[in-house]
Short mmCIF file of C-alpha atoms in Angstrom, two decimals:
data_model
loop_
_atom_site.label_atom_id
_atom_site.label_comp_id
_atom_site.label_asym_id
_atom_site.label_seq_id
_atom_site.Cartn_x
_atom_site.Cartn_y
_atom_site.Cartn_z
CA MET D 10 59.01 138.57 30.97
CA ASN D 11 57.12 136.88 28.18
CA SER D 12 56.50 133.18 28.37
CA GLN D 13 58.41 132.39 25.23
CA GLY D 14 58.09 129.04 23.54
CA ALA D 15 55.41 127.95 26.01
CA GLY D 16 54.43 125.11 23.68
CA ARG D 17 57.79 123.44 24.17
CA GLN D 18 57.77 123.67 27.94
CA PRO D 19 56.80 120.69 30.05
CA LYS D 20 53.33 120.99 31.57
CA TYR D 21 54.51 121.29 35.17
CA GLN D 22 56.72 124.20 34.16
CA ARG D 23 53.81 126.01 32.54
CA ILE D 24 51.71 125.54 35.66
CA ALA D 25 54.60 126.73 37.81
CA ASP D 26 54.99 129.81 35.60
CA GLU D 27 51.29 130.64 35.92
CA LEU D 28 51.42 130.31 39.68
CA LYS D 29 54.54 132.46 39.77
CA ALA D 30 52.84 135.13 37.66
CA ALA D 31 49.88 135.07 40.04
CA ILE D 32 52.23 135.55 43.02
CA THR D 33 54.06 138.39 41.28
CA ALA D 34 50.73 140.03 40.39
CA GLY D 35 49.72 139.86 44.05
CA GLU D 36 46.83 137.43 43.55
CA TYR D 37 48.54 135.33 46.20
CA GLY D 38 50.23 137.51 48.83
CA PRO D 39 52.83 136.60 51.48
CA GLY D 40 51.44 133.92 53.78
CA ASP D 41 48.60 132.98 51.40
CA ARG D 42 47.91 129.33 50.73
CA LEU D 43 48.43 128.22 47.13
CA PRO D 44 46.13 125.73 45.37
CA GLY D 45 47.12 122.21 46.43
CA GLU D 46 47.82 119.17 44.29
CA ASN D 47 44.14 118.25 44.09
CA ASP D 48 43.18 121.77 43.03
CA LEU D 49 45.87 121.86 40.35
CA MET D 50 44.89 118.39 39.07
CA ALA D 51 41.29 119.59 38.64
CA THR D 52 42.12 123.02 37.19
CA TYR D 53 44.74 121.90 34.70
CA VAL D 54 43.52 118.31 34.15
CA VAL D 55 46.92 116.84 34.95
CA ALA D 56 48.24 113.87 36.90
CA ARG D 57 49.19 114.23 40.55
CA MET D 58 52.89 113.92 39.70
CA THR D 59 52.64 116.92 37.35
CA ALA D 60 50.88 119.01 39.99
CA ARG D 61 53.49 118.00 42.54
CA GLN D 62 56.36 118.91 40.21
CA ALA D 63 54.83 122.32 39.55
CA LEU D 64 54.67 123.07 43.27
CA SER D 65 58.16 121.74 43.77
CA VAL D 66 59.51 124.22 41.19
CA LEU D 67 58.14 127.08 43.30
CA ARG D 68 59.56 125.55 46.46
CA SER D 69 63.01 125.09 44.98
CA GLU D 70 63.03 128.74 43.90
CA GLY D 71 62.22 129.77 47.44
CA LEU D 72 58.95 131.44 46.47
CA VAL D 73 56.77 129.21 48.61
CA GLU D 74 57.19 126.90 51.55
CA ALA D 75 55.41 123.68 52.42
CA ARG D 76 53.99 123.43 55.91
CA LYS D 77 53.38 119.89 57.03
CA GLY D 78 49.76 118.87 56.67
CA ALA D 79 48.66 122.43 55.95
CA GLY D 80 49.68 123.00 52.32
CA VAL D 81 51.97 125.24 50.35
CA PHE D 82 52.17 128.91 51.26
CA VAL D 83 53.66 131.99 49.65
CA ARG D 84 56.75 132.77 51.59
CA ASP D 85 56.47 135.76 53.82
CA PHE D 86 59.49 137.52 52.39
CA ARG D 87 60.06 140.63 54.43
CA PRO D 88 63.79 140.87 54.17
CA ILE D 89 66.10 142.97 56.25
CA ARG D 90 67.86 145.66 54.28
CA ARG D 91 71.46 145.58 55.43
CA HIS D 92 73.41 148.70 54.47
CA GLY D 93 77.00 147.56 54.14
CA THR D 94 78.62 150.86 53.40
CA GLN D 95 76.61 153.24 55.59
CA ARG D 96 76.08 150.96 58.53
CA LEU D 97 79.65 150.98 59.73
CA ALA D 98 80.15 154.73 59.53
CA ALA D 99 82.11 155.78 62.61
CA GLY D 100 79.28 158.03 63.74
CA ARG D 101 77.07 155.06 64.43
CA TRP D 102 79.19 152.95 66.67
CA GLY D 103 80.91 156.06 67.98
CA GLU D 104 77.60 157.09 69.44
CA GLY D 105 77.35 153.95 71.50
CA ARG D 106 75.08 152.09 69.13
CA SER D 107 75.85 148.53 68.21
CA VAL D 108 76.77 147.90 64.59
CA TRP D 109 73.91 145.49 64.23
CA SER D 110 71.10 147.65 65.46
CA ALA D 111 71.35 149.68 62.27
CA ASP D 112 70.81 146.61 60.18
CA THR D 113 67.12 146.50 60.50
CA GLU D 114 66.22 150.14 60.26
CA ASP D 115 63.01 150.16 62.33
CA ARG D 116 63.13 146.44 63.04
CA GLU D 117 64.87 144.94 66.01
CA LEU D 118 67.53 142.24 65.76
CA THR D 119 67.93 140.57 69.14
CA VAL D 120 70.82 138.47 70.33
CA ASP D 121 69.62 134.98 71.08
CA SER D 122 72.90 133.58 72.31
CA VAL D 123 76.49 134.69 72.80
CA SER D 124 79.45 132.53 73.59
CA VAL D 125 82.95 133.83 74.12
CA THR D 126 85.82 131.38 74.05
CA GLU D 127 89.54 131.34 73.49
CA GLU D 128 90.50 129.09 70.60
CA SER D 129 93.50 128.65 68.38
CA ALA D 130 93.09 130.58 65.16
CA PRO D 131 91.81 128.70 62.11
CA GLU D 132 94.41 128.84 59.35
CA GLY D 133 92.70 131.43 57.14
CA VAL D 134 91.90 133.69 60.09
CA ALA D 135 95.46 133.48 61.39
CA ARG D 136 96.76 134.58 58.00
CA VAL D 137 94.46 137.62 57.83
CA LEU D 138 95.09 138.64 61.45
CA ASN D 139 98.82 138.10 60.84
CA LEU D 140 99.14 135.59 63.68
CA ALA D 141 101.31 132.51 63.87
CA GLU D 142 99.33 129.36 63.20
CA GLY D 143 97.72 128.09 66.36
CA SER D 144 97.86 131.48 68.12
CA ALA D 145 95.10 132.17 70.62
CA THR D 146 92.09 134.13 69.36
CA CYS D 147 89.10 135.48 71.20
CA VAL D 148 86.11 133.91 69.45
CA ARG D 149 82.65 135.46 69.84
CA ARG D 150 79.77 133.38 68.48
CA ARG D 151 76.38 135.03 68.30
CA LYS D 152 72.99 134.09 66.98
CA TYR D 153 70.59 136.88 66.07
CA LEU D 154 66.82 136.78 65.85
CA LEU D 155 64.41 138.97 63.94
CA ASP D 156 60.83 138.85 65.15
CA GLY D 157 61.79 135.76 67.12
CA ARG D 158 63.17 133.95 64.06
CA PRO D 159 66.89 133.13 63.74
CA VAL D 160 68.37 134.96 60.75
CA LEU D 161 72.10 135.35 61.36
CA LEU D 162 75.04 133.47 62.86
CA ALA D 163 78.12 135.61 63.43
CA THR D 164 81.54 134.45 64.58
CA SER D 165 84.16 137.09 65.31
CA TYR D 166 87.85 136.33 65.69
CA LEU D 167 90.22 138.76 67.40
CA ASP D 168 93.83 138.49 68.53
CA ALA D 169 93.58 137.23 72.13
CA ASP D 170 96.65 139.22 73.18
CA ILE D 171 95.20 142.49 71.95
CA VAL D 172 91.76 142.15 73.52
CA ALA D 173 92.86 140.55 76.82
CA GLY D 174 91.32 142.34 79.78
CA THR D 175 88.72 144.25 77.71
CA ALA D 176 84.95 143.76 77.64
CA ILE D 177 85.43 142.09 74.24
CA THR D 178 86.20 138.94 76.18
CA GLN D 179 82.89 139.29 78.04
CA PRO D 180 79.45 138.31 76.70
CA ASP D 181 78.35 141.95 77.02
CA THR D 182 80.88 144.17 75.23
CA GLY D 183 79.25 147.38 76.47
CA PRO D 184 77.98 150.44 74.56
CA GLY D 185 79.24 150.60 70.98
CA GLY D 186 80.25 146.96 71.02
CA ILE D 187 83.51 145.45 69.85
CA TYR D 188 84.51 148.41 67.67
CA ALA D 189 84.13 150.99 70.41
CA ARG D 190 86.31 148.82 72.68
CA LEU D 191 88.93 148.38 69.96
CA ASP D 192 88.98 152.16 69.56
CA GLU D 193 89.67 152.57 73.30
CA ILE D 194 92.73 150.34 73.13
CA GLY D 195 94.22 152.01 70.05
CA HIS D 196 92.97 149.62 67.37
CA LYS D 197 90.14 151.68 65.94
CA PRO D 198 88.67 150.09 62.80
CA VAL D 199 88.71 152.60 59.95
CA ARG D 200 88.27 150.42 56.87
CA PHE D 201 86.23 147.35 56.12
CA ARG D 202 86.25 144.59 53.55
CA GLU D 203 83.19 142.44 53.06
CA GLU D 204 83.40 139.29 50.95
CA ILE D 205 80.16 137.63 49.96
CA ARG D 206 79.35 134.14 48.76
CA SER D 207 76.31 131.95 48.80
CA ARG D 208 75.83 128.22 48.98
CA MET D 209 73.46 125.60 50.33
CA PRO D 210 73.52 125.32 54.13
CA SER D 211 75.17 122.57 56.12
CA ALA D 212 72.95 120.39 58.30
CA GLU D 213 74.08 122.36 61.34
CA GLU D 214 73.26 125.70 59.72
CA THR D 215 69.85 124.39 58.65
CA THR D 216 69.11 123.52 62.26
CA LEU D 217 70.51 126.69 63.84
CA LEU D 218 68.73 129.00 61.38
CA ALA D 219 65.61 126.81 61.11
CA LEU D 220 65.88 127.02 57.32
CA THR D 221 63.14 125.66 55.11
CA PRO D 222 64.23 123.39 52.24
CA GLY D 223 65.43 125.30 49.19
CA THR D 224 66.88 128.18 51.16
CA PRO D 225 70.56 128.95 50.54
CA VAL D 226 72.73 130.79 53.03
CA THR D 227 74.60 133.97 52.24
CA LEU D 228 78.09 134.18 53.71
CA ILE D 229 79.69 137.50 54.57
CA CYS D 230 83.26 137.52 55.71
CA ARG D 231 84.00 140.95 57.09
CA THR D 232 87.50 142.11 57.94
CA ALA D 233 88.02 145.28 59.95
CA PHE D 234 91.29 147.15 59.44
CA ALA D 235 92.95 149.75 61.67
CA GLU D 236 94.61 152.93 60.41
CA ASP D 237 98.01 151.31 59.88
CA GLY D 238 96.40 148.61 57.71
CA HIS D 239 96.51 145.67 60.10
CA ALA D 240 93.39 143.54 60.40
CA VAL D 241 91.84 143.67 63.88
CA GLU D 242 88.79 141.47 63.45
CA VAL D 243 87.47 138.80 61.12
CA ASN D 244 83.72 138.25 61.35
CA ASP D 245 82.31 135.18 59.62
CA MET D 246 78.58 135.59 59.10
CA VAL D 247 76.04 133.08 57.90
CA LEU D 248 72.71 134.62 56.88
CA ASP D 249 69.34 133.12 56.08
CA SER D 250 69.28 134.31 52.46
CA SER D 251 65.51 134.66 52.46
CA ALA D 252 65.73 137.20 55.28
CA TYR D 253 68.27 139.60 53.81
CA ILE D 254 68.89 142.13 51.10
CA LEU D 255 72.44 143.41 51.26
CA GLU D 256 72.97 146.93 50.03
CA TYR D 257 76.22 148.65 49.12
CA ASP D 258 76.37 152.25 47.98
CA PHE D 259 79.51 153.73 46.50
CA ASP D 260 80.83 156.42 44.20
CA ALA D 261 82.33 155.98 40.75
CA MET M 30 85.18 123.45 64.57
CA ASN M 31 85.06 120.48 66.87
CA SER M 32 82.77 117.61 66.01
CA GLN M 33 80.65 118.00 69.10
CA GLY M 34 78.23 115.30 70.17
CA ALA M 35 79.37 113.03 67.36
CA GLY M 36 77.71 110.10 69.11
CA ARG M 37 74.30 111.65 68.57
CA GLN M 38 74.78 112.33 64.88
CA PRO M 39 73.33 110.02 62.28
CA LYS M 40 75.92 107.82 60.61
CA TYR M 41 75.66 109.44 57.19
CA GLN M 42 76.33 112.83 58.78
CA ARG M 43 79.49 111.54 60.48
CA ILE M 44 80.73 110.13 57.19
CA ALA M 45 79.89 113.40 55.43
CA ASP M 46 81.80 115.31 58.12
CA GLU M 47 84.86 113.11 57.69
CA LEU M 48 84.82 113.57 53.93
CA LYS M 49 84.40 117.31 54.39
CA ALA M 50 87.36 117.42 56.76
CA ALA M 51 89.44 115.51 54.20
CA ILE M 52 88.47 118.02 51.50
CA THR M 53 89.30 120.96 53.78
CA ALA M 54 92.63 119.39 54.66
CA GLY M 55 93.43 119.07 50.96
CA GLU M 56 93.46 115.25 50.90
CA TYR M 57 90.98 115.60 48.07
CA GLY M 58 91.68 118.64 45.93
CA PRO M 59 89.51 120.41 43.35
CA GLY M 60 88.55 118.00 40.57
CA ASP M 61 89.53 114.90 42.58
CA ARG M 62 87.19 111.94 42.64
CA LEU M 63 85.75 111.09 46.07
CA PRO M 64 85.25 107.51 47.27
CA GLY M 65 82.04 106.14 45.74
CA GLU M 66 79.13 104.40 47.42
CA ASN M 67 80.83 101.00 47.25
CA ASP M 68 84.04 102.38 48.78
CA LEU M 69 82.14 104.05 51.62
CA MET M 70 80.10 100.91 52.28
CA ALA M 71 83.31 98.92 52.67
CA THR M 72 85.23 101.52 54.66
CA TYR M 73 82.49 102.40 57.13
CA VAL M 74 80.55 99.12 57.02
CA VAL M 75 77.26 100.84 56.24
CA ALA M 76 74.32 100.23 53.94
CA ARG M 77 74.24 101.70 50.44
CA MET M 78 71.53 104.17 51.47
CA THR M 79 73.76 105.55 54.23
CA ALA M 80 76.70 105.97 51.83
CA ARG M 81 74.40 107.66 49.34
CA GLN M 82 73.04 110.05 51.98
CA ALA M 83 76.55 111.00 53.05
CA LEU M 84 77.51 111.93 49.49
CA SER M 85 74.24 113.76 49.02
CA VAL M 86 75.04 115.98 52.03
CA LEU M 87 78.23 117.11 50.31
CA ARG M 88 76.38 117.66 47.05
CA SER M 89 73.68 119.73 48.66
CA GLU M 90 76.31 121.94 50.29
CA GLY M 91 77.88 122.51 46.90
CA LEU M 92 81.23 120.96 47.90
CA VAL M 93 81.14 118.23 45.31
CA GLU M 94 79.34 117.50 42.09
CA ALA M 95 78.14 114.24 40.61
CA ARG M 96 79.14 113.51 37.02
CA LYS M 97 76.97 110.96 35.34
CA GLY M 98 78.53 107.53 35.30
CA ALA M 99 81.88 108.85 36.51
CA GLY M 100 81.37 109.45 40.23
CA VAL M 101 81.42 112.32 42.66
CA PHE M 102 84.11 114.96 42.34
CA VAL M 103 85.34 117.81 44.50
CA ARG M 104 84.05 120.94 42.91
CA ASP M 105 86.64 122.95 41.12
CA PHE M 106 85.88 126.16 42.94
CA ARG M 107 87.99 128.87 41.40
CA PRO M 108 85.69 131.80 41.93
CA ILE M 109 85.90 135.17 40.33
CA ARG M 110 86.66 137.95 42.76
CA ARG M 111 84.34 140.77 41.84
CA HIS M 112 85.39 144.11 43.33
CA GLY M 113 82.16 146.05 43.73
CA THR M 114 83.56 149.29 45.01
CA GLN M 115 86.82 149.60 43.06
CA ARG M 116 85.64 148.16 39.80
CA LEU M 117 83.40 151.04 38.85
CA ALA M 118 85.89 153.77 39.60
CA ALA M 119 85.60 156.34 36.83
CA GLY M 120 89.23 155.82 35.83
CA ARG M 121 88.51 152.34 34.61
CA TRP M 122 85.67 152.87 32.23
CA GLY M 123 86.99 156.35 31.48
CA GLU M 124 89.99 154.67 29.93
CA GLY M 125 87.87 152.79 27.43
CA ARG M 126 87.79 149.54 29.34
CA SER M 127 84.53 147.74 29.87
CA VAL M 128 83.25 147.56 33.41
CA TRP M 129 83.28 143.81 33.28
CA SER M 130 86.82 143.25 32.19
CA ALA M 131 87.99 144.27 35.66
CA ASP M 132 85.86 141.57 37.25
CA THR M 133 88.20 138.78 36.64
CA GLU M 134 91.55 140.37 37.31
CA ASP M 135 93.75 138.28 35.04
CA ARG M 136 90.91 136.08 33.81
CA GLU M 137 88.80 136.88 30.81
CA LEU M 138 85.01 137.10 30.89
CA THR M 139 83.70 136.80 27.37
CA VAL M 140 80.29 137.80 26.09
CA ASP M 141 78.48 134.77 24.80
CA SER M 142 75.34 136.52 23.61
CA VAL M 143 73.89 140.01 23.51
CA SER M 144 70.36 140.97 22.62
CA VAL M 145 69.10 144.53 22.51
CA THR M 146 65.37 145.12 22.44
CA GLU M 147 62.90 147.84 23.23
CA GLU M 148 60.38 146.73 25.84
CA SER M 149 57.95 148.39 28.17
CA ALA M 150 59.49 148.88 31.59
CA PRO M 151 58.72 146.29 34.26
CA GLU M 152 56.95 147.94 37.18
CA GLY M 153 59.91 148.03 39.60
CA VAL M 154 62.32 149.27 36.94
CA ALA M 155 59.91 152.01 35.86
CA ARG M 156 59.70 153.22 39.45
CA VAL M 157 63.48 153.41 39.88
CA LEU M 158 64.07 155.05 36.48
CA ASN M 159 61.21 157.43 37.25
CA LEU M 160 59.27 156.45 34.13
CA ALA M 161 55.54 156.16 33.68
CA GLU M 162 54.39 152.55 33.80
CA GLY M 163 54.66 150.96 30.39
CA SER M 164 57.25 153.47 29.10
CA ALA M 165 59.73 152.16 26.56
CA THR M 166 63.09 150.97 27.86
CA CYS M 167 66.17 149.83 26.03
CA VAL M 168 66.83 146.32 27.34
CA ARG M 169 70.26 144.77 26.94
CA ARG M 170 70.48 141.06 27.81
CA ARG M 171 73.94 139.52 27.99
CA LYS M 172 75.36 136.18 28.93
CA TYR M 173 78.99 136.03 30.06
CA LEU M 174 81.36 133.08 30.02
CA LEU M 175 84.45 132.40 32.06
CA ASP M 176 86.78 129.78 30.59
CA GLY M 177 83.93 128.79 28.30
CA ARG M 178 81.48 128.25 31.16
CA PRO M 179 78.43 130.51 31.60
CA VAL M 180 78.66 132.39 34.92
CA LEU M 181 76.56 135.53 34.61
CA LEU M 182 73.33 136.77 33.06
CA ALA M 183 72.96 140.53 33.00
CA THR M 184 69.93 142.54 31.92
CA SER M 185 70.25 146.31 31.74
CA TYR M 186 67.31 148.66 31.49
CA LEU M 187 67.70 152.25 30.30
CA ASP M 188 65.22 154.97 29.38
CA ALA M 189 64.65 154.46 25.63
CA ASP M 190 64.19 158.21 25.08
CA ILE M 191 67.56 159.03 26.66
CA VAL M 192 69.63 156.43 24.81
CA ALA M 193 67.92 156.70 21.42
CA GLY M 194 70.45 157.08 18.63
CA THR M 195 73.45 156.05 20.76
CA ALA M 196 75.54 152.88 20.52
CA ILE M 197 73.74 151.71 23.69
CA THR M 198 70.97 150.53 21.40
CA GLN M 199 73.50 148.51 19.38
CA PRO M 200 74.92 145.11 20.34
CA ASP M 201 78.42 146.64 20.45
CA THR M 202 78.34 149.73 22.68
CA GLY M 203 81.91 150.71 21.79
CA PRO M 204 84.93 151.45 24.01
CA GLY M 205 84.02 152.01 27.67
CA GLY M 206 80.61 150.46 27.19
CA ILE M 207 77.26 151.81 28.36
CA TYR M 208 78.72 154.14 30.98
CA ALA M 209 81.10 155.89 28.59
CA ARG M 210 78.18 156.44 26.17
CA LEU M 211 75.97 157.78 28.99
CA ASP M 212 78.77 160.19 29.89
CA GLU M 213 78.85 161.48 26.31
CA ILE M 214 75.16 162.35 26.38
CA GLY M 215 75.28 164.11 29.75
CA HIS M 216 74.13 161.27 31.99
CA LYS M 217 77.44 160.25 33.51
CA PRO M 218 77.02 157.69 36.30
CA VAL M 219 78.71 158.92 39.46
CA ARG M 220 77.16 156.79 42.17
CA PHE M 221 76.11 153.16 42.36
CA ARG M 222 73.85 151.07 44.52
CA GLU M 223 74.17 147.31 44.50
CA GLU M 224 71.54 145.16 46.18
CA ILE M 225 72.33 141.52 46.71
CA ARG M 226 70.14 138.51 47.37
CA SER M 227 70.46 134.82 46.84
CA ARG M 228 67.95 132.09 46.11
CA MET M 229 67.63 128.81 44.27
CA PRO M 230 67.61 129.20 40.49
CA SER M 231 64.59 128.95 38.23
CA ALA M 232 64.53 126.18 35.65
CA GLU M 233 65.46 128.72 32.97
CA GLU M 234 68.42 130.01 34.98
CA THR M 235 69.59 126.45 35.65
CA THR M 236 69.63 125.82 31.91
CA LEU M 237 71.22 129.12 30.87
CA LEU M 238 73.97 128.93 33.50
CA ALA M 239 74.34 125.13 33.27
CA LEU M 240 74.08 124.95 37.06
CA THR M 241 74.70 121.70 38.87
CA PRO M 242 72.10 120.67 41.49
CA GLY M 243 72.56 122.37 44.84
CA THR M 244 73.92 125.60 43.39
CA PRO M 245 72.06 128.79 44.33
CA VAL M 246 72.18 131.95 42.26
CA THR M 247 73.33 135.30 43.60
CA LEU M 248 71.31 138.26 42.40
CA ILE M 249 72.82 141.71 42.10
CA CYS M 250 70.58 144.59 41.21
CA ARG M 251 72.79 147.53 40.36
CA THR M 252 71.43 151.03 39.91
CA ALA M 253 73.62 153.73 38.40
CA PHE M 254 72.87 157.33 39.37
CA ALA M 255 73.88 160.55 37.63
CA GLU M 256 75.14 163.67 39.41
CA ASP M 257 71.66 165.12 39.94
CA GLY M 258 70.55 161.90 41.62
CA HIS M 259 68.39 160.42 38.88
CA ALA M 260 68.83 156.74 38.07
CA VAL M 261 70.15 156.14 34.56
CA GLU M 262 70.43 152.36 34.47
CA VAL M 263 69.14 149.33 36.32
CA ASN M 264 71.18 146.17 35.79
CA ASP M 265 69.65 142.90 36.98
CA MET M 266 72.38 140.29 37.29
CA VAL M 267 72.07 136.58 37.97
CA LEU M 268 75.33 134.92 38.98
CA ASP M 269 76.35 131.31 39.36
CA SER M 270 77.06 131.51 43.09
CA SER M 271 79.77 128.88 42.90
CA ALA M 272 81.73 131.07 40.48
CA TYR M 273 81.80 134.32 42.42
CA ILE M 274 83.14 136.03 45.47
CA LEU M 275 81.82 139.56 45.73
CA GLU M 276 84.04 142.04 47.46
CA TYR M 277 83.18 145.47 48.81
CA ASP M 278 85.73 147.75 50.45
CA PHE M 279 84.70 150.86 52.31
CA ASP M 280 85.73 153.26 55.05
CA ALA M 281 84.18 153.64 58.48
#
C-alpha cells in the first residue's frame, strides 16, 4: 500500500501509519514495546495529544495493546486456525476425538469450565430445533482456554427429550463428545451450517474472555443436522477475534 | 439469559441491560429512537453521566447508533446473508452471473467504483500465487454498495502474466466476471479457501465504508485454486460487519 495523499493526512495518522509500517516490516515484533508518547513527541516534534492519538489509532485497530504503567506493546497475535469444513469430518469425532481438539492443530484448547443445565429454549433456538416455545433444552456452557488464556465461549442447545439419560447431560460427554453420543442414539449429525458475525463484546463477554479494549468478538452459530434434515444441536460460540482465523475450504 | 447478581452490577449496566431487553423484545424496533439522556435520568433517577454510560454500552455493542443532534437509534440491522459454500458453485458463474450477485439473494449489490492497476505483489500474495517477490500483479479494487450504502471493499490480485490481454485487466470483466475469464484461458477455479478474521477498522476503512463508531470489520481472504492446485486469485475483502452474516454449509 502506498501512503497516498500523505500531505492531506492529519499528523497523528501519518505517525500511526509509520508505526504500522514498522510493525508490518517486523521492526517491532509481537510483544515488543512501541515508542511511548514522550518518544514520539521528541521524534516527530509533536504535542502529547498528537502522540497519544497516533498510539490510539493502533490500539483501536487491534495492532497493539496498552499495559497499565508499562507502555504500548505489539499484540502477540498467534491466532488459532480453525478449519470449519475439515474439522467436523466424521472420521475425526468417529475416532473418539473431540471436535475441538482439532481446532488448534498442534496447540491444546483446554476446557476451563462446563455447566450443564436444563432451560427452556430461547425463541430462535426453539424454532431451529423445531420445538414448541418454552420446551426444555439441555444447555451446555463451556469456556475454552488456549495457553491459559480464555478464547472461546460455547453454548450448545439440544432437545432435552432426545438427550435424556445420555452422557450429553453430564459435564463429561465421553470419547467423541456430543456428536458421538448423538450418533449412538440415532441422531448422527451429517451436515453443518455455520453462520458468522462480528460485533463489539458485551461487558460480560469482555470479562469472561479478558478482552483488551478494541477487540471485537466473532460469533459462530453452528447448527448440526441429522440425515433426515432435522436440527439436533445449535451451538452459539463467542470467540476472541484476535485469537482466531476461521478457515473454510470448498469446491466450486 | 437471567440477569444474575443484578445487585452487584453498576447502575449504568443495569439500565443498559433493560434497554437491551426492550430491544430484543421488539419494544424498540430497527430505526426506532431510544430514550435520551434526559429521559433516562428521569426514569431511573440517575445522574447524566450514568445515563450517558448506559447508552454508550449499547453503542459499543453495535446495537444502536447515535445520530448527531437527533438522538440514539436502534440500528437497522438488515444484514446480507452471504453463502460461502453455495455461492461459488460453478453453475452460477458458469451461467454468466457475477459471483457477487448471489450474495444478496433478492437484494442488489452495486459496484460503486472499480480501479484496475498493475502493481508489484505484496509479500503474502506473492507467496500464495507462487510468484517471485516484486512480480507484477493485476490488482482490481472494488467498492460495493447495498441500498446505496458502502458495505464491502474487495481487492483481487492475479498474476499479471496470466491475465494479460484478457478483460480481467479491464474495469468491466464481462459476463461471469473474473472466474469465467480465467476459465477461458485454462485457469478455471475449482476450489476455494476462505479465511476469516475480524478487527477494528483503520481510519481509511472507516471513511470508505462510512462505519459508525463501535463497528468492527470482517476480513475475508479468499484464494481460488485451479485443478492442478495452483492459486489463481487472492481476493482480500473488508466487510462492514454490521451488514453481513456469512454462511457456510458443509457435510460431516
